[in-house]
PDB file of C-alpha atoms in Angstrom:
ATOM      1  CA  MET A   1       0.000   0.000   0.000  1.00 50.00           C
ATOM      2  CA  ILE A   2       1.105   3.554   0.759  1.00 53.00           C
ATOM      3  CA  LEU A   3       4.477   2.602   2.169  1.00 52.00           C
ATOM      4  CA  SER A   4       4.776  -0.865   0.731  1.00 50.00           C
ATOM      5  CA  LEU A   5       8.061  -0.248  -1.060  1.00 48.00           C
ATOM      6  CA  ALA A   6       9.885   0.511   2.174  1.00 51.00           C
ATOM      7  CA  ALA A   7       8.143  -2.374   3.907  1.00 49.00           C
ATOM      8  CA  VAL A   8       9.137  -4.800   1.169  1.00 47.00           C
ATOM      9  CA  ALA A   9      12.734  -3.670   1.554  1.00 50.00           C
ATOM     10  CA  ALA A  10      12.494  -4.282   5.296  1.00 51.00           C
ATOM     11  CA  MET A  11      11.050  -7.742   4.717  1.00 49.00           C
ATOM     12  CA  SER A  12      13.877  -8.649   2.374  1.00 48.00           C
ATOM     13  CA  SER A  13      16.276  -7.984   5.210  1.00 52.00           C
ATOM     14  CA  GLY A  14      14.218 -10.180   7.540  1.00 56.00           C
ATOM     15  CA  SER A  15      12.953  -7.367   9.757  1.00 78.00           C
ATOM     16  CA  VAL A  16       9.742  -5.428  10.302  1.00 84.00           C
ATOM     17  CA  ASN A  17       9.831  -1.675   9.835  1.00 89.00           C
ATOM     18  CA  PRO A  18       9.151  -0.042  13.247  1.00 92.00           C
ATOM     19  CA  TRP A  19       7.228   2.747  11.512  1.00 93.00           C
ATOM     20  CA  ASP A  20       4.835   0.148  10.107  1.00 93.00           C
ATOM     21  CA  ILE A  21       4.386  -1.267  13.603  1.00 94.00           C
ATOM     22  CA  ALA A  22       3.588   2.236  14.899  1.00 95.00           C
ATOM     23  CA  LEU A  23       1.013   2.737  12.140  1.00 95.00           C
ATOM     24  CA  CYS A  24      -0.561  -0.653  12.876  1.00 95.00           C
ATOM     25  CA  VAL A  25      -0.775   0.124  16.601  1.00 96.00           C
ATOM     26  CA  THR A  26      -2.287   3.505  15.781  1.00 97.00           C
ATOM     27  CA  GLY A  27      -4.809   1.813  13.506  1.00 96.00           C
ATOM     28  CA  THR A  28      -5.770  -0.590  16.292  1.00 97.00           C
ATOM     29  CA  LEU A  29      -6.313   2.282  18.730  1.00 97.00           C
ATOM     30  CA  ILE A  30      -8.353   4.188  16.137  1.00 97.00           C
ATOM     31  CA  SER A  31     -10.521   1.129  15.453  1.00 97.00           C
ATOM     32  CA  CYS A  32     -11.235   0.468  19.151  1.00 96.00           C
ATOM     33  CA  GLU A  33     -12.118   4.082  19.935  1.00 95.00           C
ATOM     34  CA  ASN A  34     -14.438   4.586  17.004  1.00 96.00           C
ATOM     35  CA  ALA A  35     -16.067   1.159  17.327  1.00 96.00           C
ATOM     36  CA  LEU A  36     -17.053   2.232  20.854  1.00 95.00           C
ATOM     37  CA  VAL A  37     -18.523   5.491  19.550  1.00 95.00           C
ATOM     38  CA  ILE A  38     -20.500   3.675  16.849  1.00 95.00           C
ATOM     39  CA  ALA A  39     -21.819   1.128  19.363  1.00 93.00           C
ATOM     40  CA  VAL A  40     -23.001   3.878  21.724  1.00 93.00           C
ATOM     41  CA  LEU A  41     -24.758   5.782  18.933  1.00 93.00           C
ATOM     42  CA  PHE A  42     -26.322   2.625  17.497  1.00 91.00           C
ATOM     43  CA  TYR A  43     -27.699   1.267  20.768  1.00 89.00           C
ATOM     44  CA  THR A  44     -28.948   4.623  22.128  1.00 88.00           C
ATOM     45  CA  PRO A  45     -32.250   5.556  20.412  1.00 86.00           C
ATOM     46  CA  THR A  46     -32.172   9.117  21.767  1.00 86.00           C
ATOM     47  CA  LEU A  47     -28.974   9.899  19.867  1.00 87.00           C
ATOM     48  CA  ARG A  48     -30.544  10.396  16.452  1.00 85.00           C
ATOM     49  CA  ALA A  49     -30.280  14.174  16.018  1.00 87.00           C
ATOM     50  CA  PRO A  50     -28.398  15.548  12.969  1.00 88.00           C
ATOM     51  CA  MET A  51     -25.413  16.332  15.189  1.00 89.00           C
ATOM     52  CA  PHE A  52     -25.068  12.666  16.183  1.00 93.00           C
ATOM     53  CA  ILE A  53     -25.542  11.469  12.603  1.00 94.00           C
ATOM     54  CA  LEU A  54     -22.499  13.525  11.616  1.00 94.00           C
ATOM     55  CA  ILE A  55     -20.526  12.265  14.603  1.00 95.00           C
ATOM     56  CA  GLY A  56     -21.484   8.707  13.650  1.00 95.00           C
ATOM     57  CA  SER A  57     -20.422   9.237  10.045  1.00 97.00           C
ATOM     58  CA  LEU A  58     -17.082  10.595  11.250  1.00 96.00           C
ATOM     59  CA  ALA A  59     -16.657   7.584  13.536  1.00 96.00           C
ATOM     60  CA  VAL A  60     -17.364   5.189  10.645  1.00 97.00           C
ATOM     61  CA  ALA A  61     -14.800   6.974   8.481  1.00 97.00           C
ATOM     62  CA  ASP A  62     -12.171   6.842  11.216  1.00 97.00           C
ATOM     63  CA  LEU A  63     -12.992   3.200  11.955  1.00 97.00           C
ATOM     64  CA  LEU A  64     -12.401   2.320   8.299  1.00 97.00           C
ATOM     65  CA  ALA A  65      -9.173   4.327   8.379  1.00 96.00           C
ATOM     66  CA  GLY A  66      -7.983   2.353  11.398  1.00 97.00           C
ATOM     67  CA  LEU A  67      -8.909  -0.946   9.756  1.00 96.00           C
ATOM     68  CA  GLY A  68      -7.137   0.235   6.599  1.00 95.00           C
ATOM     69  CA  LEU A  69      -3.921   0.792   8.540  1.00 95.00           C
ATOM     70  CA  ILE A  70      -4.184  -2.675  10.050  1.00 95.00           C
ATOM     71  CA  LEU A  71      -4.906  -4.259   6.663  1.00 92.00           C
ATOM     72  CA  ASN A  72      -1.982  -2.361   5.183  1.00 90.00           C
ATOM     73  CA  PHE A  73       0.311  -4.054   7.704  1.00 91.00           C
ATOM     74  CA  VAL A  74      -1.283  -7.455   7.087  1.00 91.00           C
ATOM     75  CA  PHE A  75      -1.132  -7.124   3.303  1.00 87.00           C
ATOM     76  CA  THR A  76       2.474  -5.952   3.429  1.00 85.00           C
ATOM     77  CA  TYR A  77       3.928  -8.574   5.762  1.00 85.00           C
ATOM     78  CA  LEU A  78       1.506 -11.516   5.624  1.00 83.00           C
ATOM     79  CA  VAL A  79       0.101 -11.361   2.082  1.00 77.00           C
ATOM     80  CA  ASP A  80       1.851 -11.052  -1.262  1.00 67.00           C
ATOM     81  CA  SER A  81       1.764  -7.262  -1.648  1.00 58.00           C
ATOM     82  CA  SER A  82       3.003  -7.533  -5.236  1.00 62.00           C
ATOM     83  CA  VAL A  83      -0.546  -8.498  -6.278  1.00 67.00           C
ATOM     84  CA  GLU A  84      -2.064  -5.363  -7.799  1.00 78.00           C
ATOM     85  CA  PHE A  85      -5.548  -6.059  -6.443  1.00 80.00           C
ATOM     86  CA  VAL A  86      -4.263  -6.129  -2.857  1.00 82.00           C
ATOM     87  CA  THR A  87      -2.346  -2.893  -3.322  1.00 85.00           C
ATOM     88  CA  LEU A  88      -5.223  -1.046  -4.970  1.00 88.00           C
ATOM     89  CA  LEU A  89      -7.727  -2.312  -2.383  1.00 89.00           C
ATOM     90  CA  SER A  90      -5.561  -1.088   0.470  1.00 89.00           C
ATOM     91  CA  VAL A  91      -4.841   2.333  -0.989  1.00 92.00           C
ATOM     92  CA  GLY A  92      -8.455   2.786  -2.078  1.00 93.00           C
ATOM     93  CA  LEU A  93      -9.745   2.037   1.417  1.00 95.00           C
ATOM     94  CA  LEU A  94      -7.357   4.497   3.035  1.00 95.00           C
ATOM     95  CA  ILE A  95      -8.034   7.289   0.540  1.00 95.00           C
ATOM     96  CA  SER A  96     -11.801   6.871   0.939  1.00 96.00           C
ATOM     97  CA  ALA A  97     -11.669   6.644   4.729  1.00 96.00           C
ATOM     98  CA  PHE A  98      -9.376   9.583   5.382  1.00 96.00           C
ATOM     99  CA  SER A  99     -11.146  11.735   2.777  1.00 96.00           C
ATOM    100  CA  ALA A 100     -14.478  10.956   4.447  1.00 97.00           C
ATOM    101  CA  SER A 101     -12.999  11.787   7.837  1.00 96.00           C
ATOM    102  CA  ILE A 102     -11.834  15.212   6.631  1.00 96.00           C
ATOM    103  CA  LEU A 103     -15.121  16.014   4.881  1.00 96.00           C
ATOM    104  CA  ASN A 104     -17.157  14.922   7.902  1.00 95.00           C
ATOM    105  CA  ILE A 105     -15.124  17.288  10.069  1.00 93.00           C
ATOM    106  CA  LEU A 106     -15.959  20.039   7.570  1.00 93.00           C
ATOM    107  CA  ALA A 107     -19.650  19.049   7.708  1.00 93.00           C
ATOM    108  CA  ILE A 108     -19.627  19.252  11.516  1.00 90.00           C
ATOM    109  CA  THR A 109     -18.014  22.686  11.316  1.00 88.00           C
ATOM    110  CA  VAL A 110     -20.732  23.816   8.900  1.00 89.00           C
ATOM    111  CA  ASP A 111     -23.353  22.353  11.245  1.00 88.00           C
ATOM    112  CA  ARG A 112     -21.941  24.317  14.184  1.00 84.00           C
ATOM    113  CA  TYR A 113     -21.941  27.490  12.094  1.00 86.00           C
ATOM    114  CA  LEU A 114     -25.564  27.029  11.034  1.00 85.00           C
ATOM    115  CA  SER A 115     -26.653  26.279  14.597  1.00 82.00           C
ATOM    116  CA  LEU A 116     -25.423  29.737  15.621  1.00 79.00           C
ATOM    117  CA  TYR A 117     -26.145  31.709  12.445  1.00 80.00           C
ATOM    118  CA  ASN A 118     -29.739  30.389  12.165  1.00 79.00           C
ATOM    119  CA  ALA A 119     -30.325  29.696  15.834  1.00 71.00           C
ATOM    120  CA  LEU A 120     -34.090  30.321  15.702  1.00 70.00           C
ATOM    121  CA  THR A 121     -34.809  28.149  12.660  1.00 71.00           C
ATOM    122  CA  TYR A 122     -31.945  25.664  12.930  1.00 72.00           C
ATOM    123  CA  HIS A 123     -33.931  22.794  14.438  1.00 70.00           C
ATOM    124  CA  THR A 124     -36.728  23.088  11.854  1.00 70.00           C
ATOM    125  CA  GLU A 125     -34.522  23.554   8.785  1.00 65.00           C
ATOM    126  CA  ARG A 126     -31.829  21.047   9.750  1.00 69.00           C
ATOM    127  CA  THR A 127     -33.843  17.854   9.368  1.00 78.00           C
ATOM    128  CA  VAL A 128     -32.558  14.311   9.782  1.00 83.00           C
ATOM    129  CA  THR A 129     -33.319  13.568   6.120  1.00 87.00           C
ATOM    130  CA  TYR A 130     -31.258  16.551   4.997  1.00 88.00           C
ATOM    131  CA  THR A 131     -28.339  15.362   7.136  1.00 91.00           C
ATOM    132  CA  TYR A 132     -28.527  11.821   5.751  1.00 93.00           C
ATOM    133  CA  VAL A 133     -28.474  13.197   2.195  1.00 93.00           C
ATOM    134  CA  MET A 134     -25.397  15.285   2.969  1.00 94.00           C
ATOM    135  CA  VAL A 135     -23.634  12.300   4.562  1.00 96.00           C
ATOM    136  CA  ALA A 136     -24.516  10.131   1.556  1.00 97.00           C
ATOM    137  CA  LEU A 137     -23.037  12.712  -0.827  1.00 97.00           C
ATOM    138  CA  ILE A 138     -19.842  12.815   1.233  1.00 97.00           C
ATOM    139  CA  TRP A 139     -19.466   9.043   1.073  1.00 97.00           C
ATOM    140  CA  VAL A 140     -20.236   8.843  -2.660  1.00 97.00           C
ATOM    141  CA  LEU A 141     -17.538  11.423  -3.343  1.00 96.00           C
ATOM    142  CA  CYS A 142     -14.996   9.716  -1.083  1.00 96.00           C
ATOM    143  CA  LEU A 143     -15.681   6.238  -2.467  1.00 96.00           C
ATOM    144  CA  THR A 144     -15.191   7.657  -5.951  1.00 95.00           C
ATOM    145  CA  LEU A 145     -11.819   9.075  -4.899  1.00 94.00           C
ATOM    146  CA  GLY A 146     -10.865   5.701  -3.466  1.00 93.00           C
ATOM    147  CA  LEU A 147     -11.729   3.931  -6.720  1.00 93.00           C
ATOM    148  CA  LEU A 148      -9.622   6.211  -8.909  1.00 91.00           C
ATOM    149  CA  PRO A 149      -6.375   4.207  -8.419  1.00 90.00           C
ATOM    150  CA  ALA A 150      -8.209   1.036  -9.454  1.00 88.00           C
ATOM    151  CA  PHE A 151      -9.438   2.801 -12.608  1.00 88.00           C
ATOM    152  CA  GLY A 152      -5.901   3.500 -13.760  1.00 83.00           C
ATOM    153  CA  TRP A 153      -4.967   6.601 -11.791  1.00 86.00           C
ATOM    154  CA  ASN A 154      -1.881   4.949 -10.310  1.00 88.00           C
ATOM    155  CA  CYS A 155       1.852   4.639 -10.897  1.00 87.00           C
ATOM    156  CA  LEU A 156       2.131   0.846 -10.910  1.00 83.00           C
ATOM    157  CA  ARG A 157       3.418   0.952 -14.488  1.00 84.00           C
ATOM    158  CA  ASP A 158       5.619   4.022 -14.116  1.00 82.00           C
ATOM    159  CA  GLU A 159       7.254   4.453 -10.723  1.00 80.00           C
ATOM    160  CA  TYR A 160       8.864   7.738 -11.793  1.00 83.00           C
ATOM    161  CA  THR A 161       5.431   9.399 -11.603  1.00 86.00           C
ATOM    162  CA  CYS A 162       4.784   8.178  -8.046  1.00 90.00           C
ATOM    163  CA  SER A 163       4.105  10.466  -5.125  1.00 90.00           C
ATOM    164  CA  ILE A 164       5.291   9.873  -1.572  1.00 91.00           C
ATOM    165  CA  CYS A 165       2.260   7.561  -1.219  1.00 89.00           C
ATOM    166  CA  TRP A 166       2.758   4.635  -3.570  1.00 84.00           C
ATOM    167  CA  PRO A 167       0.930   3.842  -5.870  1.00 87.00           C
ATOM    168  CA  VAL A 168      -0.750   7.280  -5.985  1.00 90.00           C
ATOM    169  CA  THR A 169       0.620   9.474  -8.756  1.00 90.00           C
ATOM    170  CA  LYS A 170       2.285  12.772  -7.967  1.00 92.00           C
ATOM    171  CA  ILE A 171      -0.436  14.729  -9.772  1.00 92.00           C
ATOM    172  CA  ASN A 172      -3.209  13.022  -7.817  1.00 92.00           C
ATOM    173  CA  ALA A 173      -1.397  13.559  -4.531  1.00 93.00           C
ATOM    174  CA  VAL A 174      -0.967  17.261  -5.262  1.00 95.00           C
ATOM    175  CA  VAL A 175      -4.652  17.616  -6.195  1.00 94.00           C
ATOM    176  CA  LEU A 176      -5.716  15.891  -2.954  1.00 94.00           C
ATOM    177  CA  ALA A 177      -3.309  18.015  -0.894  1.00 95.00           C
ATOM    178  CA  VAL A 178      -4.449  21.285  -2.465  1.00 96.00           C
ATOM    179  CA  THR A 179      -8.083  20.260  -1.949  1.00 95.00           C
ATOM    180  CA  PHE A 180      -7.308  19.617   1.707  1.00 95.00           C
ATOM    181  CA  LEU A 181      -5.735  23.069   2.048  1.00 95.00           C
ATOM    182  CA  LEU A 182      -8.876  24.615   0.548  1.00 96.00           C
ATOM    183  CA  VAL A 183     -11.057  22.638   2.963  1.00 95.00           C
ATOM    184  CA  PHE A 184      -8.894  23.753   5.871  1.00 95.00           C
ATOM    185  CA  ALA A 185      -9.108  27.390   4.725  1.00 95.00           C
ATOM    186  CA  LEU A 186     -12.906  27.096   4.538  1.00 95.00           C
ATOM    187  CA  MET A 187     -12.990  25.628   8.035  1.00 92.00           C
ATOM    188  CA  MET A 188     -10.871  28.511   9.323  1.00 91.00           C
ATOM    189  CA  GLN A 189     -13.248  31.036   7.744  1.00 93.00           C
ATOM    190  CA  LEU A 190     -16.266  29.286   9.262  1.00 91.00           C
ATOM    191  CA  TYR A 191     -14.518  29.183  12.616  1.00 87.00           C
ATOM    192  CA  LEU A 192     -13.871  32.932  12.511  1.00 88.00           C
ATOM    193  CA  GLN A 193     -17.529  33.540  11.710  1.00 89.00           C
ATOM    194  CA  ILE A 194     -18.565  31.240  14.568  1.00 84.00           C
ATOM    195  CA  CYS A 195     -16.356  33.200  16.958  1.00 81.00           C
ATOM    196  CA  LYS A 196     -17.892  36.513  15.886  1.00 83.00           C
ATOM    197  CA  ILE A 197     -21.449  35.206  16.226  1.00 82.00           C
ATOM    198  CA  ALA A 198     -20.829  33.419  19.524  1.00 74.00           C
ATOM    199  CA  PHE A 199     -19.162  36.340  21.230  1.00 74.00           C
ATOM    200  CA  ARG A 200     -21.802  38.739  19.922  1.00 76.00           C
ATOM    201  CA  HIS A 201     -24.475  36.488  21.412  1.00 69.00           C
ATOM    202  CA  ALA A 202     -22.541  36.238  24.669  1.00 67.00           C
ATOM    203  CA  GLN A 203     -22.441  40.034  25.000  1.00 69.00           C
ATOM    204  CA  GLN A 204     -26.216  40.228  24.543  1.00 67.00           C
ATOM    205  CA  ILE A 205     -27.028  37.645  27.202  1.00 63.00           C
ATOM    206  CA  ALA A 206     -28.213  38.945  30.564  1.00 48.00           C
ATOM    207  CA  VAL A 207     -26.619  37.918  33.840  1.00 49.00           C
ATOM    208  CA  GLN A 208     -29.486  35.534  34.645  1.00 50.00           C
ATOM    209  CA  HIS A 209     -28.638  33.605  31.468  1.00 54.00           C
ATOM    210  CA  GLN A 210     -24.958  33.297  32.279  1.00 52.00           C
ATOM    211  CA  PHE A 211     -24.986  29.506  31.783  1.00 52.00           C
ATOM    212  CA  VAL A 212     -25.891  29.901  28.125  1.00 51.00           C
ATOM    213  CA  ALA A 213     -23.013  32.337  27.635  1.00 52.00           C
ATOM    214  CA  ILE A 214     -20.581  29.933  29.265  1.00 56.00           C
ATOM    215  CA  SER A 215     -21.919  27.127  27.108  1.00 57.00           C
ATOM    216  CA  THR A 216     -21.471  29.186  23.943  1.00 57.00           C
ATOM    217  CA  THR A 217     -17.913  30.070  24.901  1.00 59.00           C
ATOM    218  CA  LYS A 218     -17.202  26.413  25.578  1.00 63.00           C
ATOM    219  CA  GLY A 219     -18.480  25.517  22.114  1.00 61.00           C
ATOM    220  CA  VAL A 220     -16.076  28.029  20.575  1.00 64.00           C
ATOM    221  CA  SER A 221     -13.151  26.685  22.599  1.00 70.00           C
ATOM    222  CA  THR A 222     -14.051  23.176  21.470  1.00 67.00           C
ATOM    223  CA  LEU A 223     -13.952  24.224  17.820  1.00 67.00           C
ATOM    224  CA  SER A 224     -10.634  25.950  18.464  1.00 73.00           C
ATOM    225  CA  ALA A 225      -9.195  22.705  19.822  1.00 74.00           C
ATOM    226  CA  ILE A 226     -10.636  20.828  16.843  1.00 76.00           C
ATOM    227  CA  LEU A 227      -9.012  23.086  14.262  1.00 82.00           C
ATOM    228  CA  CYS A 228      -5.672  23.247  16.058  1.00 86.00           C
ATOM    229  CA  ALA A 229      -5.498  19.449  16.305  1.00 86.00           C
ATOM    230  CA  PHE A 230      -6.725  19.058  12.737  1.00 91.00           C
ATOM    231  CA  GLY A 231      -4.148  21.453  11.331  1.00 92.00           C
ATOM    232  CA  ALA A 232      -1.257  20.104  13.400  1.00 93.00           C
ATOM    233  CA  CYS A 233      -2.013  16.552  12.256  1.00 95.00           C
ATOM    234  CA  TRP A 234      -2.696  17.062   8.551  1.00 96.00           C
ATOM    235  CA  LEU A 235      -0.829  20.180   7.406  1.00 95.00           C
ATOM    236  CA  PRO A 236       2.690  18.638   7.502  1.00 95.00           C
ATOM    237  CA  PHE A 237       1.572  15.690   5.370  1.00 96.00           C
ATOM    238  CA  ALA A 238      -0.345  17.901   2.915  1.00 95.00           C
ATOM    239  CA  MET A 239       2.555  20.296   2.438  1.00 95.00           C
ATOM    240  CA  TYR A 240       5.066  17.469   2.095  1.00 95.00           C
ATOM    241  CA  SER A 241       2.848  15.753  -0.492  1.00 94.00           C
ATOM    242  CA  ILE A 242       3.038  18.885  -2.638  1.00 94.00           C
ATOM    243  CA  VAL A 243       6.802  19.393  -2.534  1.00 94.00           C
ATOM    244  CA  ALA A 244       8.081  15.786  -2.400  1.00 92.00           C
ATOM    245  CA  ASP A 245       7.876  12.681  -4.556  1.00 88.00           C
ATOM    246  CA  SER A 246       8.906   9.020  -4.394  1.00 87.00           C
ATOM    247  CA  SER A 247      12.601   9.895  -4.677  1.00 88.00           C
ATOM    248  CA  TYR A 248      12.613  11.570  -1.248  1.00 91.00           C
ATOM    249  CA  PRO A 249      13.754   9.595   1.837  1.00 92.00           C
ATOM    250  CA  ILE A 250      10.926   7.387   3.050  1.00 92.00           C
ATOM    251  CA  ILE A 251      11.490   8.329   6.690  1.00 93.00           C
ATOM    252  CA  TYR A 252      10.110  11.819   5.983  1.00 94.00           C
ATOM    253  CA  THR A 253       6.939  10.265   4.602  1.00 94.00           C
ATOM    254  CA  TYR A 254       6.510   8.141   7.710  1.00 95.00           C
ATOM    255  CA  ALA A 255       7.185  11.171   9.904  1.00 95.00           C
ATOM    256  CA  THR A 256       4.308  13.089   8.267  1.00 95.00           C
ATOM    257  CA  VAL A 257       1.903  10.171   7.776  1.00 96.00           C
ATOM    258  CA  LEU A 258       1.923   9.115  11.437  1.00 96.00           C
ATOM    259  CA  PRO A 259       0.715  12.501  12.806  1.00 95.00           C
ATOM    260  CA  ALA A 260      -1.973  12.575  10.098  1.00 96.00           C
ATOM    261  CA  THR A 261      -3.323   9.216  11.238  1.00 96.00           C
ATOM    262  CA  CYS A 262      -3.291  10.451  14.838  1.00 95.00           C
ATOM    263  CA  CYS A 263      -6.065  12.886  13.894  1.00 95.00           C
ATOM    264  CA  SER A 264      -8.402   9.887  13.816  1.00 95.00           C
ATOM    265  CA  VAL A 265      -7.263   9.042  17.353  1.00 95.00           C
ATOM    266  CA  ILE A 266      -8.135  12.539  18.547  1.00 94.00           C
ATOM    267  CA  ASN A 267     -11.483  12.867  16.755  1.00 93.00           C
ATOM    268  CA  PRO A 268     -13.498  10.561  19.080  1.00 93.00           C
ATOM    269  CA  ILE A 269     -12.143  12.392  22.115  1.00 91.00           C
ATOM    270  CA  ILE A 270     -13.038  15.852  20.798  1.00 88.00           C
ATOM    271  CA  TYR A 271     -16.352  15.081  19.105  1.00 87.00           C
ATOM    272  CA  ALA A 272     -17.844  12.114  20.928  1.00 88.00           C
ATOM    273  CA  PHE A 273     -16.443  11.540  24.399  1.00 88.00           C
ATOM    274  CA  ARG A 274     -16.768  15.215  25.364  1.00 84.00           C
ATOM    275  CA  ASN A 275     -20.453  15.274  24.424  1.00 85.00           C
ATOM    276  CA  PRO A 276     -22.640  15.041  27.571  1.00 84.00           C
ATOM    277  CA  ASP A 277     -25.290  12.857  25.907  1.00 87.00           C
ATOM    278  CA  ILE A 278     -22.705  10.328  24.786  1.00 89.00           C
ATOM    279  CA  GLN A 279     -21.086  10.493  28.214  1.00 86.00           C
ATOM    280  CA  LYS A 280     -24.447   9.609  29.788  1.00 86.00           C
ATOM    281  CA  SER A 281     -24.815   6.598  27.485  1.00 85.00           C
ATOM    282  CA  LEU A 282     -21.287   5.439  28.296  1.00 85.00           C
ATOM    283  CA  TRP A 283     -21.926   5.728  32.042  1.00 80.00           C
ATOM    284  CA  MET A 284     -25.187   3.815  31.706  1.00 80.00           C
ATOM    285  CA  ALA A 285     -23.481   1.070  29.688  1.00 74.00           C
ATOM    286  CA  CYS A 286     -20.526   0.762  32.055  1.00 76.00           C
ATOM    287  CA  CYS A 287     -22.042   1.121  35.513  1.00 73.00           C
ATOM    288  CA  GLY A 288     -25.806   1.553  35.049  1.00 66.00           C
ATOM    289  CA  CYS A 289     -25.863   5.074  36.512  1.00 69.00           C
ATOM    290  CA  VAL A 290     -25.267   8.684  35.455  1.00 70.00           C
ATOM    291  CA  PRO A 291     -23.254  11.194  37.537  1.00 69.00           C
ATOM    292  CA  SER A 292     -25.358  14.040  38.896  1.00 63.00           C
ATOM    293  CA  ASN A 293     -23.332  16.703  37.081  1.00 64.00           C
ATOM    294  CA  LEU A 294     -24.303  15.077  33.766  1.00 62.00           C
ATOM    295  CA  SER A 295     -27.916  14.243  34.574  1.00 53.00           C
ATOM    296  CA  LEU A 296     -28.681  17.833  35.593  1.00 51.00           C
ATOM    297  CA  ARG A 297     -27.044  19.490  32.616  1.00 52.00           C
ATOM    298  CA  PRO A 298     -29.343  20.459  29.713  1.00 49.00           C
ATOM    299  CA  ARG A 299     -28.315  19.941  26.117  1.00 50.00           C
ATOM    300  CA  THR A 300     -27.232  23.057  24.262  1.00 47.00           C
ATOM    301  CA  SER A 301     -26.592  23.788  20.628  1.00 41.00           C
ATOM    302  CA  SER A 302     -22.945  24.412  21.299  1.00 44.00           C
ATOM    303  CA  ASP A 303     -22.266  20.903  22.476  1.00 50.00           C
ATOM    304  CA  VAL A 304     -20.147  19.058  19.951  1.00 45.00           C
TER     305      VAL A 304
END
């Protein structure tokens, strides 16, 4: 898959690349975290609002990304990775999963913006059906991106055109990286607008409604943490994909890929496990009770 050439070289010397082990361990952690999120959302009937549909879609994307990292390790060291079908399946799964993860984060950012910009009409305009349609469009687009290498958009026949992620071509890698930078710029713009709206609302809230102001500020700080983590994880890999190709030392690719995969480790913590409704479901599943500080807290639109 993405780093199969280096892994094959390691196998020929009778050793396992430690970077591949790190990616496999990361994939296992990602899979466990997001499987827990999906289970909680699936078995809790009250968690069916548009916000939770987006969180669930993000968890599915990250789960597939984690499984893709594990399969990449298995295909590289336990299966004949020279078979084109295996290589294209692995790279297609990872491209689709990580693309869906990024676009779902963008969709959640848009959802947060709309919940503040159209606060009075948000719950009537933002229907479950509308959210499902948006999620379906995201997955159709991402699955299409994942199928492109299988349709001939690869460098299996000409390794000189390869990017840092074999067998993705340099041109395709640059297009994906530039698209990511545009998505990140859009998220930053939405975040700035959210900050302006949230703080304007906070200034208009009377002292007796102080809780709502605190909640709004907390929602903004959550989005700030989301964007900082998102940028720190993905920007190095995106920038390196633009400037580098397959002739560059493979260690630099590993050094940028690993932080990018860690974004899928962080996502469940930021989006799911910090949400009070999901916390209640987890407490009920684990010990059959809900702490008083959670049971007394009302749900607000700023909760992510």
